[in-house]
């Protein structure tokens, strides 16, 4: 029996391997390659925490319950482990054999302990005494009761010790844990050399000084470790209700049995590893062999030491020259206004909020916020608006993509300034990206809206590709107002017509749009579908796409990450082509285009085609009505589909292959988009 779906987890690992391809690509600047390793590392941590740990919880169930699944968890976990092991070897090879030598040739050196000279050692001795030692709280383990609960996703040194007065042959070994304070200090410490830019890992600075932390003990050796656990278990998105409830019951009977992962240095002696397993109550399946340094996500904080060749040259972001906070409402009232990040500046949205804050005609400001940070201009503008008397409501997601609760600090500050903050919670997960300003004009209310595919903040819009639309369309703004009022519990029900909203009409509308293409194909009318998504996993809609393919509908899909649809299979998906693009900017924009018999329908929005986007999150997909903006999006998608540099074809086996170059010209979509937008957007304003 042929597989009609790829496995979701293995597809995700295939996407993460694309990051390693970019890290290995010597045409990318060196800091860009380090960035891809960092993102790979962070992604893997999250994958293990939110996907693999819940999978491993299935092994706690009776065999009869496991048979209810449509896959074998033991075989799947084995495939995942094999993939990760292979990728870790490639990660290590890229870093040690390619990136490190290239950095050294460029004048940047990461020194090992044995490479330090006397002046380096003197500097680091002083640095440890003044900057590091007061942040450390080493714990010696003499009995199992001494074992602390290791913090989640935090680096530690596991240290082996022996009493100084005992002989080496007869000494009794002890162990200790030392937390590496990379949240408070740079992970890479710059050495005061004149000729080169030299750095050493914070981990190694602590290693050098371990004897200061353990007077009376001889330090035998030390190894980096990191424990990843999932205190919440992301079960809702992974398993059907009956299996989910059985896992929860099994966990409640043994609260210490929640699976976790221990990352450890692969050079750790077997007897020490066994000792750690015993005192931390770990199983063999909990162990993940790594190399000396973990948490490469810290490289995202590593600043260029002043060598311009290490990074892409900075380019000025586009802006509408005549648009400012004094006329922004007039401009939007006259026509819809598109922006495409990161090619466009975020200043236009800041002007939108700033204009609302100072405009006496504006009554309310409402928006969704995720991924913001203290110090963001947007946060300050919202606080200023509240202080000036506007009714500001922010719907706040409390978690970033890496699962850390970073938003709460700035959210509390907003509340203190008068902003009404409504937090996402189970059953109340507004994942849409939108803002609404209500203005009093000609003795009546008029709304102005902003719809986007990605998070509304200056950080994401500078590193991700996202499409956004300013509009005063009466129907779209009225329906956005209705959605916000549902979440504010001002109203209890609402019927959407133009907006597609998950939990209301999103799945139904997409199904109807695909059915319409099938009917048109059967009639011999123009029929086609073009999708650009982050992830494609929803099997109900995938089956619809298979049905459309078999009816003759030509389907092009650009998907960045997970794709469980199997393309190019005769009798199933022979009319479906899938490519994936990974490049400098994270592809976050989403488009859904339907040929509709020659009168194309264009949509954009926040929804991927995953179960969670239809079941557990509230997403918005909005229609694009303006003809010129439709043409603009059509041009953007053509550029993506012609990419022959960063695009990869997803084949029927789930692998990713470089696109064959049908033309000699290199077509890199993210490079071409800047000139396309400049000539096709700004020239029309």
XYZ file of C-alpha atoms in Angstrom:
685
model
C 0.000 0.000 0.000
C 1.441 3.350 -1.028
C 1.914 6.093 1.515
C -0.284 9.066 0.785
C 1.337 11.180 3.494
C 4.885 11.801 4.598
C 5.506 11.476 8.316
C 5.174 14.878 9.969
C 8.214 14.515 12.237
C 10.558 13.256 9.525
C 9.376 16.057 7.241
C 10.261 18.561 9.954
C 13.731 17.045 10.297
C 14.138 17.344 6.536
C 13.399 21.069 6.840
C 15.937 21.449 9.646
C 18.534 19.734 7.462
C 18.004 22.551 4.940
C 19.388 24.915 7.564
C 22.518 22.800 7.656
C 22.762 23.074 3.870
C 22.723 26.849 4.192
C 25.298 26.699 6.991
C 27.528 24.660 4.677
C 27.010 26.987 1.688
C 30.264 28.913 1.285
C 28.533 31.570 -0.827
C 26.776 32.753 2.343
C 28.648 35.197 4.627
C 30.250 33.504 7.618
C 28.024 35.118 10.244
C 25.009 34.075 8.174
C 26.281 30.491 8.276
C 26.695 30.708 12.049
C 23.147 32.040 12.252
C 21.827 28.970 10.433
C 23.643 26.710 12.898
C 22.103 28.714 15.755
C 18.592 28.406 14.348
C 19.133 24.706 13.711
C 20.167 24.265 17.354
C 17.168 26.179 18.707
C 14.795 24.324 16.388
C 16.138 20.954 17.474
C 15.661 21.818 21.145
C 12.073 22.792 20.492
C 11.451 19.722 18.346
C 12.699 17.391 21.071
C 10.669 19.221 23.694
C 7.357 19.627 21.884
C 7.320 16.681 19.472
C 9.646 13.870 20.543
C 8.930 13.927 24.278
C 5.163 13.589 23.675
C 5.893 10.765 21.206
C 7.957 8.968 23.819
C 5.101 9.269 26.282
C 3.241 6.783 24.051
C 5.635 4.061 25.194
C 4.040 4.263 28.654
C 0.696 3.048 27.275
C -0.575 -0.540 27.024
C 0.038 -2.182 23.632
C -3.690 -2.222 22.887
C -3.802 1.566 23.164
C -0.736 1.999 20.965
C -2.434 -0.096 18.264
C -5.076 2.630 17.984
C -2.445 4.822 16.325
C -1.800 4.828 12.589
C 1.967 4.543 13.112
C 4.461 2.542 15.145
C 5.996 4.905 17.741
C 9.017 2.641 18.313
C 9.923 2.603 14.613
C 9.276 6.333 14.269
C 11.421 7.189 17.293
C 14.164 5.012 15.851
C 14.030 6.890 12.540
C 14.068 10.231 14.347
C 17.087 9.220 16.421
C 18.941 8.042 13.305
C 18.183 11.325 11.509
C 19.271 13.469 14.443
C 22.495 11.506 14.886
C 23.351 12.000 11.210
C 22.506 15.706 11.357
C 24.578 16.215 14.501
C 27.600 14.722 12.759
C 27.041 17.057 9.825
C 26.588 20.009 12.187
C 29.905 19.246 13.860
C 31.667 18.782 10.527
C 30.394 22.096 9.138
C 31.401 24.012 12.238
C 34.815 22.478 12.847
C 36.016 21.752 9.318
C 34.464 24.621 7.366
C 33.284 27.575 9.438
C 36.042 27.704 12.075
C 38.920 27.651 9.542
C 37.125 30.252 7.403
C 36.600 32.505 10.430
C 40.272 32.206 11.316
C 41.255 33.207 7.776
C 38.958 36.233 8.177
C 40.700 37.193 11.430
C 38.255 35.728 13.990
C 39.545 32.932 16.230
C 37.770 30.787 18.809
C 40.531 29.638 21.119
C 40.744 26.306 22.879
C 42.125 26.170 26.421
C 45.455 24.727 25.268
C 45.934 27.659 22.833
C 45.926 30.359 25.513
C 49.132 32.252 26.202
C 50.152 33.748 29.545
C 48.525 37.136 28.883
C 45.252 35.421 27.923
C 45.320 33.373 31.121
C 45.986 36.462 33.230
C 43.084 38.316 31.616
C 40.703 35.371 32.048
C 41.768 34.838 35.645
C 40.822 38.432 36.416
C 37.615 38.188 34.342
C 36.543 35.094 36.261
C 37.215 36.734 39.625
C 35.393 39.984 38.814
C 32.581 38.943 36.428
C 31.844 35.234 36.734
C 32.554 33.812 40.187
C 29.787 35.696 42.002
C 27.235 34.289 39.531
C 28.138 30.660 40.220
C 26.567 28.373 42.794
C 28.324 25.004 42.457
C 26.651 21.992 44.054
C 28.650 18.932 45.126
C 26.743 15.637 44.952
C 27.688 13.304 47.777
C 24.338 11.561 48.121
C 21.389 11.256 45.779
C 19.382 13.623 47.955
C 21.925 16.339 47.111
C 20.977 16.267 43.421
C 19.310 19.555 42.430
C 16.505 19.793 39.913
C 18.379 20.925 36.832
C 16.785 23.895 35.095
C 15.135 23.267 31.767
C 17.276 23.978 28.677
C 20.133 25.468 30.733
C 23.802 24.589 30.268
C 25.732 22.985 33.118
C 29.180 21.589 33.611
C 29.064 18.123 35.143
C 32.318 17.861 37.095
C 34.142 14.831 38.491
C 36.064 15.448 41.713
C 38.286 13.616 44.176
C 39.586 14.616 47.602
C 43.047 16.190 47.383
C 44.547 14.149 50.206
C 43.529 10.828 48.657
C 45.771 8.963 46.235
C 44.633 8.672 42.635
C 44.433 4.891 42.822
C 42.281 4.797 45.925
C 40.394 8.062 45.704
C 36.640 8.242 45.986
C 35.000 10.252 43.216
C 32.352 12.896 43.735
C 30.403 14.863 41.181
C 29.216 18.435 40.996
C 27.056 20.657 38.819
C 27.951 24.210 37.814
C 25.383 26.274 35.925
C 26.886 28.259 33.053
C 25.422 31.805 33.357
C 25.075 32.469 29.614
C 21.854 34.379 30.292
C 23.845 37.008 32.197
C 27.202 37.016 30.386
C 28.273 36.674 26.752
C 28.719 33.052 25.731
C 31.849 34.108 23.849
C 34.366 36.175 25.806
C 36.575 38.497 23.761
C 40.270 38.411 24.590
C 42.268 41.676 24.533
C 44.517 40.756 21.607
C 45.709 43.423 19.173
C 46.313 41.432 16.013
C 43.257 39.145 15.896
C 39.673 39.049 17.072
C 40.038 36.197 19.556
C 37.273 34.652 21.674
C 36.870 31.819 24.124
C 33.707 30.058 25.256
C 32.370 31.047 28.671
C 32.209 27.304 29.402
C 35.978 27.043 29.031
C 36.661 30.080 31.201
C 34.782 28.305 33.999
C 36.596 25.030 33.277
C 39.962 26.768 33.709
C 38.899 28.035 37.121
C 37.067 25.013 38.502
C 39.712 24.439 41.169
C 38.750 27.806 42.690
C 35.165 26.587 43.079
C 36.106 23.335 44.799
C 38.856 23.950 47.380
C 40.020 20.696 48.910
C 39.141 18.731 45.777
C 41.060 17.659 42.716
C 39.182 18.331 39.463
C 39.394 15.191 37.335
C 37.426 16.407 34.308
C 34.227 18.206 33.295
C 31.638 17.877 30.556
C 28.808 20.041 29.250
C 25.258 18.802 29.788
C 21.790 20.193 29.209
C 18.435 18.746 30.249
C 15.381 19.317 28.059
C 12.025 18.458 29.530
C 8.467 19.372 28.576
C 6.594 20.376 31.698
C 3.415 20.914 29.702
C 3.501 18.097 27.131
C 2.085 19.369 23.839
C -0.504 16.613 23.560
C -3.447 18.556 22.157
C -1.811 19.112 18.776
C -0.401 15.606 18.382
C -2.822 12.932 19.496
C -6.563 12.241 19.329
C -8.617 12.706 22.477
C -8.737 9.065 23.604
C -4.971 8.588 23.385
C -4.366 11.978 24.983
C -6.490 11.156 28.005
C -4.738 7.799 28.468
C -1.302 9.466 28.414
C -2.430 12.009 30.983
C -3.739 9.192 33.195
C -0.474 7.236 32.887
C 1.551 10.324 33.783
C -0.638 11.078 36.789
C 0.154 7.602 38.179
C 3.876 8.281 37.985
C 4.697 11.968 37.957
C 8.428 11.256 37.752
C 8.055 9.352 34.490
C 7.666 12.325 32.129
C 10.240 11.706 29.380
C 13.082 14.173 28.881
C 16.376 14.467 27.026
C 19.879 14.866 28.415
C 22.324 16.383 25.957
C 25.827 15.339 26.923
C 29.369 15.599 25.610
C 30.005 12.449 23.564
C 33.510 12.166 25.065
C 32.104 11.661 28.550
C 33.366 8.359 30.069
C 30.730 5.628 30.120
C 30.927 5.186 33.894
C 30.332 8.902 34.515
C 27.416 8.906 32.076
C 25.916 5.925 33.891
C 26.373 7.755 37.190
C 24.496 10.792 35.829
C 21.733 8.550 34.506
C 21.319 7.021 37.955
C 21.278 10.226 40.002
C 19.038 12.033 37.504
C 16.705 9.001 37.146
C 17.121 8.842 33.377
C 16.589 6.039 30.892
C 18.951 5.144 28.081
C 16.433 6.609 25.618
C 16.761 9.990 27.376
C 20.383 10.426 26.267
C 21.454 12.512 23.266
C 25.159 12.456 22.459
C 26.531 15.827 21.336
C 29.973 17.345 21.252
C 31.801 19.700 23.615
C 29.636 22.820 23.136
C 25.827 22.931 23.269
C 23.275 25.747 22.926
C 24.477 27.198 19.654
C 21.468 29.500 19.791
C 23.795 31.778 21.782
C 25.589 32.583 18.520
C 22.557 34.692 17.572
C 23.846 37.188 20.157
C 27.408 37.126 18.784
C 28.153 40.569 17.370
C 30.267 41.237 14.312
C 33.664 42.480 15.569
C 33.833 45.016 12.755
C 34.634 42.885 9.697
C 32.068 43.844 7.075
C 32.657 40.744 4.927
C 31.221 38.547 7.674
C 27.660 39.735 7.028
C 25.391 40.753 4.210
C 25.704 44.458 3.436
C 22.924 46.490 4.986
C 20.323 47.704 2.526
C 17.913 50.571 2.982
C 14.366 49.393 3.459
C 11.666 50.722 1.184
C 9.087 53.262 2.270
C 6.283 55.189 0.636
C 7.853 58.654 0.273
C 4.644 60.648 0.729
C 3.180 58.593 3.568
C 3.484 59.895 7.142
C 1.532 60.087 10.379
C -0.139 63.324 9.280
C -1.852 61.812 6.238
C -1.898 58.077 6.823
C -5.653 57.855 7.472
C -6.435 59.865 4.335
C -4.181 57.619 2.246
C -5.687 54.396 3.594
C -9.187 55.803 3.215
C -8.496 56.399 -0.480
C -7.109 52.928 -1.279
C -5.654 49.763 0.243
C -1.936 49.948 0.932
C 0.288 46.817 0.833
C 3.695 46.342 2.452
C 6.046 43.386 2.089
C 8.564 42.867 4.863
C 11.495 42.912 5.397
C 11.941 44.853 2.166
C 9.669 47.578 3.567
C 10.203 49.558 6.741
C 8.074 48.930 9.819
C 7.920 52.706 10.279
C 4.619 52.866 8.404
C 2.907 50.770 11.062
C 4.528 52.826 13.819
C 3.195 55.945 12.061
C -0.236 54.290 12.010
C -0.157 53.878 15.820
C 1.524 57.227 16.472
C -1.083 59.033 14.361
C -3.860 57.306 16.299
C -2.295 58.297 19.625
C -2.221 62.011 18.764
C -5.453 62.204 16.744
C -8.395 63.540 18.815
C -10.794 61.741 16.446
C -9.418 58.297 17.371
C -11.274 56.443 20.103
C -9.789 52.936 20.263
C -6.737 50.932 19.217
C -6.839 47.129 19.237
C -4.158 44.719 18.029
C -2.622 41.291 18.458
C 0.918 41.094 19.854
C 3.365 38.218 19.874
C 7.139 38.174 20.011
C 7.529 41.732 21.296
C 10.313 42.666 23.685
C 11.009 45.444 26.193
C 12.341 48.539 24.488
C 10.466 47.996 21.234
C 9.227 51.244 19.705
C 5.808 49.676 19.179
C 5.404 48.936 22.885
C 6.344 52.519 23.749
C 3.885 53.925 21.186
C 1.042 51.815 22.582
C 1.844 52.945 26.112
C 1.938 56.585 24.947
C -1.437 56.116 23.259
C -2.963 54.769 26.486
C -1.431 57.567 28.536
C -2.900 60.108 26.099
C -6.383 58.744 26.767
C -6.963 56.249 23.961
C -8.638 52.931 24.775
C -5.877 50.499 23.839
C -6.404 46.729 23.906
C -3.605 44.247 23.209
C -4.248 40.548 22.692
C -0.994 39.031 23.879
C 0.480 35.626 23.206
C 2.541 34.622 26.240
C 4.989 32.384 24.405
C 7.570 32.826 21.663
C 8.336 30.156 19.117
C 11.031 28.744 21.376
C 8.563 28.385 24.231
C 9.962 30.974 26.614
C 7.721 33.458 28.411
C 9.498 36.613 27.338
C 6.474 38.813 26.750
C 5.230 39.190 30.300
C 7.600 41.969 31.386
C 6.599 44.412 28.694
C 2.963 43.301 28.916
C 2.899 44.234 32.603
C 4.486 47.596 31.756
C 1.732 48.204 29.198
C -0.922 47.347 31.752
C 0.596 49.813 34.193
C 0.347 52.539 31.548
C -3.345 51.841 30.993
C -3.286 49.321 28.131
C -5.869 46.597 28.510
C -4.017 43.298 28.015
C -5.910 40.116 27.212
C -3.665 37.037 27.406
C -3.999 33.947 25.271
C -5.001 30.865 27.216
C -6.317 27.358 26.446
C -9.511 27.851 24.491
C -8.669 31.523 23.900
C -5.773 31.516 21.440
C -5.980 34.472 19.071
C -3.082 33.749 16.734
C -4.222 36.156 14.004
C -2.044 39.150 13.124
C -4.167 42.273 12.909
C -4.798 45.759 14.251
C -7.888 47.979 14.266
C -8.226 51.708 14.862
C -11.649 53.275 15.360
C -11.909 56.938 14.355
C -14.852 59.327 14.605
C -15.479 60.949 11.201
C -18.533 62.939 10.047
C -20.442 62.090 13.204
C -19.945 58.348 12.783
C -17.352 55.679 13.505
C -14.953 54.574 10.804
C -12.484 51.737 11.180
C -8.983 51.350 9.772
C -7.393 47.902 9.787
C -4.034 46.280 9.334
C -3.907 42.598 8.402
C -0.624 40.681 8.350
C 0.802 37.214 7.884
C 3.385 37.523 10.675
C 3.954 39.014 14.101
C 3.463 42.759 14.451
C 6.774 44.031 15.808
C 9.949 45.607 14.497
C 12.118 42.551 15.098
C 10.158 39.979 13.101
C 9.441 42.409 10.287
C 13.176 43.000 9.843
C 14.137 39.322 9.583
C 11.059 37.562 8.143
C 9.195 37.891 4.877
C 5.647 38.959 5.721
C 2.822 40.486 3.729
C 0.598 43.123 5.305
C -2.305 45.250 4.151
C -3.631 48.579 5.431
C -7.308 48.955 4.549
C -10.466 50.849 5.420
C -12.726 48.355 3.600
C -16.048 48.565 5.430
C -16.752 44.828 5.499
C -13.239 43.710 6.485
C -12.918 46.284 9.255
C -16.398 45.551 10.580
C -15.668 41.821 10.719
C -12.296 42.373 12.411
C -14.096 44.490 14.991
C -16.534 41.600 15.506
C -13.681 39.128 16.033
C -11.993 41.340 18.615
C -15.309 41.826 20.434
C -15.763 38.045 20.577
C -12.431 37.740 22.365
C -13.278 40.664 24.635
C -16.564 38.862 25.425
C -18.522 41.941 24.381
C -20.533 39.717 22.035
C -21.051 35.937 22.089
C -21.443 35.139 18.380
C -20.674 36.608 14.977
C -21.136 35.567 11.349
C -18.185 36.221 9.040
C -18.605 36.636 5.302
C -15.442 38.144 3.770
C -12.926 37.213 6.479
C -12.005 33.553 6.805
C -11.684 32.753 10.518
C -10.710 29.393 12.005
C -13.387 27.961 14.221
C -16.020 29.699 12.090
C -15.624 29.347 8.327
C -11.934 28.879 7.451
C -11.833 25.154 6.668
C -15.253 25.201 5.012
C -14.270 28.104 2.747
C -10.966 26.524 1.678
C -12.768 23.266 0.897
C -15.347 25.147 -1.188
C -12.616 27.003 -3.078
C -10.870 23.722 -3.947
C -14.207 22.154 -4.973
C -14.802 25.105 -7.253
C -11.461 24.505 -8.980
C -12.378 20.830 -9.447
C -15.693 21.779 -11.075
C -13.981 24.269 -13.369
C -11.351 21.713 -14.407
C -14.070 19.183 -15.263
C -15.855 21.849 -17.355
C -12.652 22.763 -19.176
C -12.457 26.201 -17.575
C -9.212 27.694 -16.234
C -8.408 25.893 -12.970
C -5.377 26.170 -10.742
C -4.206 26.674 -7.169
C -1.064 28.377 -5.894
C -0.258 28.196 -2.196
C 2.585 29.680 -0.162
C 2.646 28.344 3.401
C 4.981 27.724 6.299
C 3.612 24.231 6.924
C 1.222 21.859 5.151
C -0.046 19.092 7.418
C -3.866 19.085 7.500
C -4.873 15.766 5.968
C -8.459 16.748 5.172
C -7.324 19.581 2.925
C -4.481 17.480 1.507
C -7.034 14.879 0.417
C -8.925 17.719 -1.257
C -5.762 18.738 -3.096
C -5.251 15.125 -4.240
C -8.831 15.113 -5.525
C -8.190 18.376 -7.378
C -4.968 17.016 -8.883
C -6.780 13.938 -10.178
C -9.412 16.223 -11.741
C -6.664 18.049 -13.673
C -6.179 21.111 -11.475
C -2.584 22.363 -11.706
C -1.292 23.042 -8.195
C 1.918 24.859 -7.216
C 2.905 24.894 -3.555
C 5.721 26.816 -1.877
C 6.152 25.443 1.637
C 8.989 26.405 3.951
C 8.799 23.722 6.608
C 6.664 20.637 7.274
C 4.957 19.112 4.243
C 3.198 15.755 4.634
C 1.651 15.944 1.156
C 3.344 13.534 -1.249
C 3.750 15.302 -4.627
C 4.141 13.979 -8.192
C 2.628 10.524 -7.620
C 0.722 9.107 -10.584
C -2.959 8.660 -9.796
C -2.698 10.767 -6.677
C -0.755 13.998 -7.044
C 0.747 14.079 -10.528
C -0.432 17.679 -11.013
C 1.069 18.922 -7.744
C 4.525 20.505 -7.593
C 6.100 21.474 -4.267
C 9.180 23.581 -3.622
C 10.751 24.847 -0.414
C 12.804 28.040 -0.070
C 15.250 28.680 2.784
C 17.354 31.828 2.521
C 18.584 34.848 4.429
C 15.080 35.906 5.544
C 12.694 33.444 7.165
C 9.830 32.884 4.732
C 6.672 33.690 6.699
C 4.342 35.216 4.118
C 1.284 33.161 3.202
C -0.794 33.385 0.043
C -3.708 31.312 -1.256
C -4.568 31.870 -4.937
C -7.446 30.193 -6.803
C -7.859 30.477 -10.594
C -11.668 30.590 -10.333
C -12.384 30.129 -14.028
C -10.133 33.011 -15.022
C -11.284 35.522 -12.396
C -8.599 34.815 -9.833
C -9.291 34.983 -6.118
C -6.438 36.147 -3.900
C -6.170 35.619 -0.153
C -3.455 36.160 2.434
C -3.319 35.641 6.189
C -1.831 33.983 9.246
C -3.099 30.422 8.763
C -0.935 27.510 7.757
C -2.688 24.337 6.720
C -2.107 22.466 9.952
C -4.602 20.894 12.298
C -3.778 23.417 15.023
C -4.564 26.352 12.721
C -8.093 25.050 12.304
C -8.656 23.510 15.749
C -6.742 25.203 18.558
C -5.839 28.640 17.197
C -7.937 31.480 15.855
C -6.431 32.619 12.555
C -7.516 35.214 10.008
C -7.295 34.873 6.240
C -8.323 38.018 4.381
C -9.281 38.543 0.732
C -7.210 40.868 -1.424
C -9.676 42.919 -3.451
C -7.566 45.589 -5.142
C -6.619 44.578 -8.719
C -3.149 46.169 -8.592
C -2.328 44.455 -5.319
C -3.433 41.133 -6.814
C -1.031 41.757 -9.699
C 1.706 42.591 -7.203
C 1.186 39.299 -5.314
C 1.063 37.390 -8.584
C 4.443 38.853 -9.509
C 5.889 37.974 -6.105
C 4.794 34.351 -6.461
C 6.236 34.072 -9.984
C 9.607 35.208 -8.630
C 9.484 32.544 -5.912
C 8.500 29.813 -8.363
C 11.408 30.713 -10.686
C 14.018 30.584 -7.911
C 16.820 28.211 -8.944
C 19.358 29.092 -6.229
C 17.696 28.628 -2.837
C 14.631 26.642 -3.920
C 14.514 22.886 -3.420
C 12.072 20.470 -5.025
C 10.302 18.160 -2.591
C 10.126 14.810 -4.362
C 7.835 11.827 -3.915
C 10.263 10.270 -1.406
C 10.262 13.326 0.869
C 13.762 14.388 -0.075
C 14.772 17.870 -1.188
C 16.584 18.281 -4.491
C 18.128 21.355 -6.047
C 16.036 22.691 -8.900
C 17.571 21.998 -12.290
C 18.476 25.271 -13.980
C 16.474 25.504 -17.170
C 18.136 28.857 -17.825
C 21.683 30.058 -17.301
C 20.593 33.047 -15.250
C 20.697 32.562 -11.491
C 17.297 33.437 -10.012
C 17.451 34.041 -6.249
C 13.984 35.146 -5.199
C 14.885 37.156 -2.105
C 17.434 39.138 -4.100
C 15.030 39.837 -6.965
C 12.125 40.862 -4.756
C 13.692 44.136 -3.619
C 14.009 45.524 -7.153
C 10.597 44.124 -8.109
C 8.859 45.815 -5.182
C 10.718 49.054 -5.742
C 9.663 49.281 -9.362
C 6.135 47.888 -9.025
C 4.996 49.349 -5.709
C 6.685 52.666 -5.128
C 6.345 53.792 -8.725
C 2.573 53.340 -8.529
C 2.131 55.504 -5.414
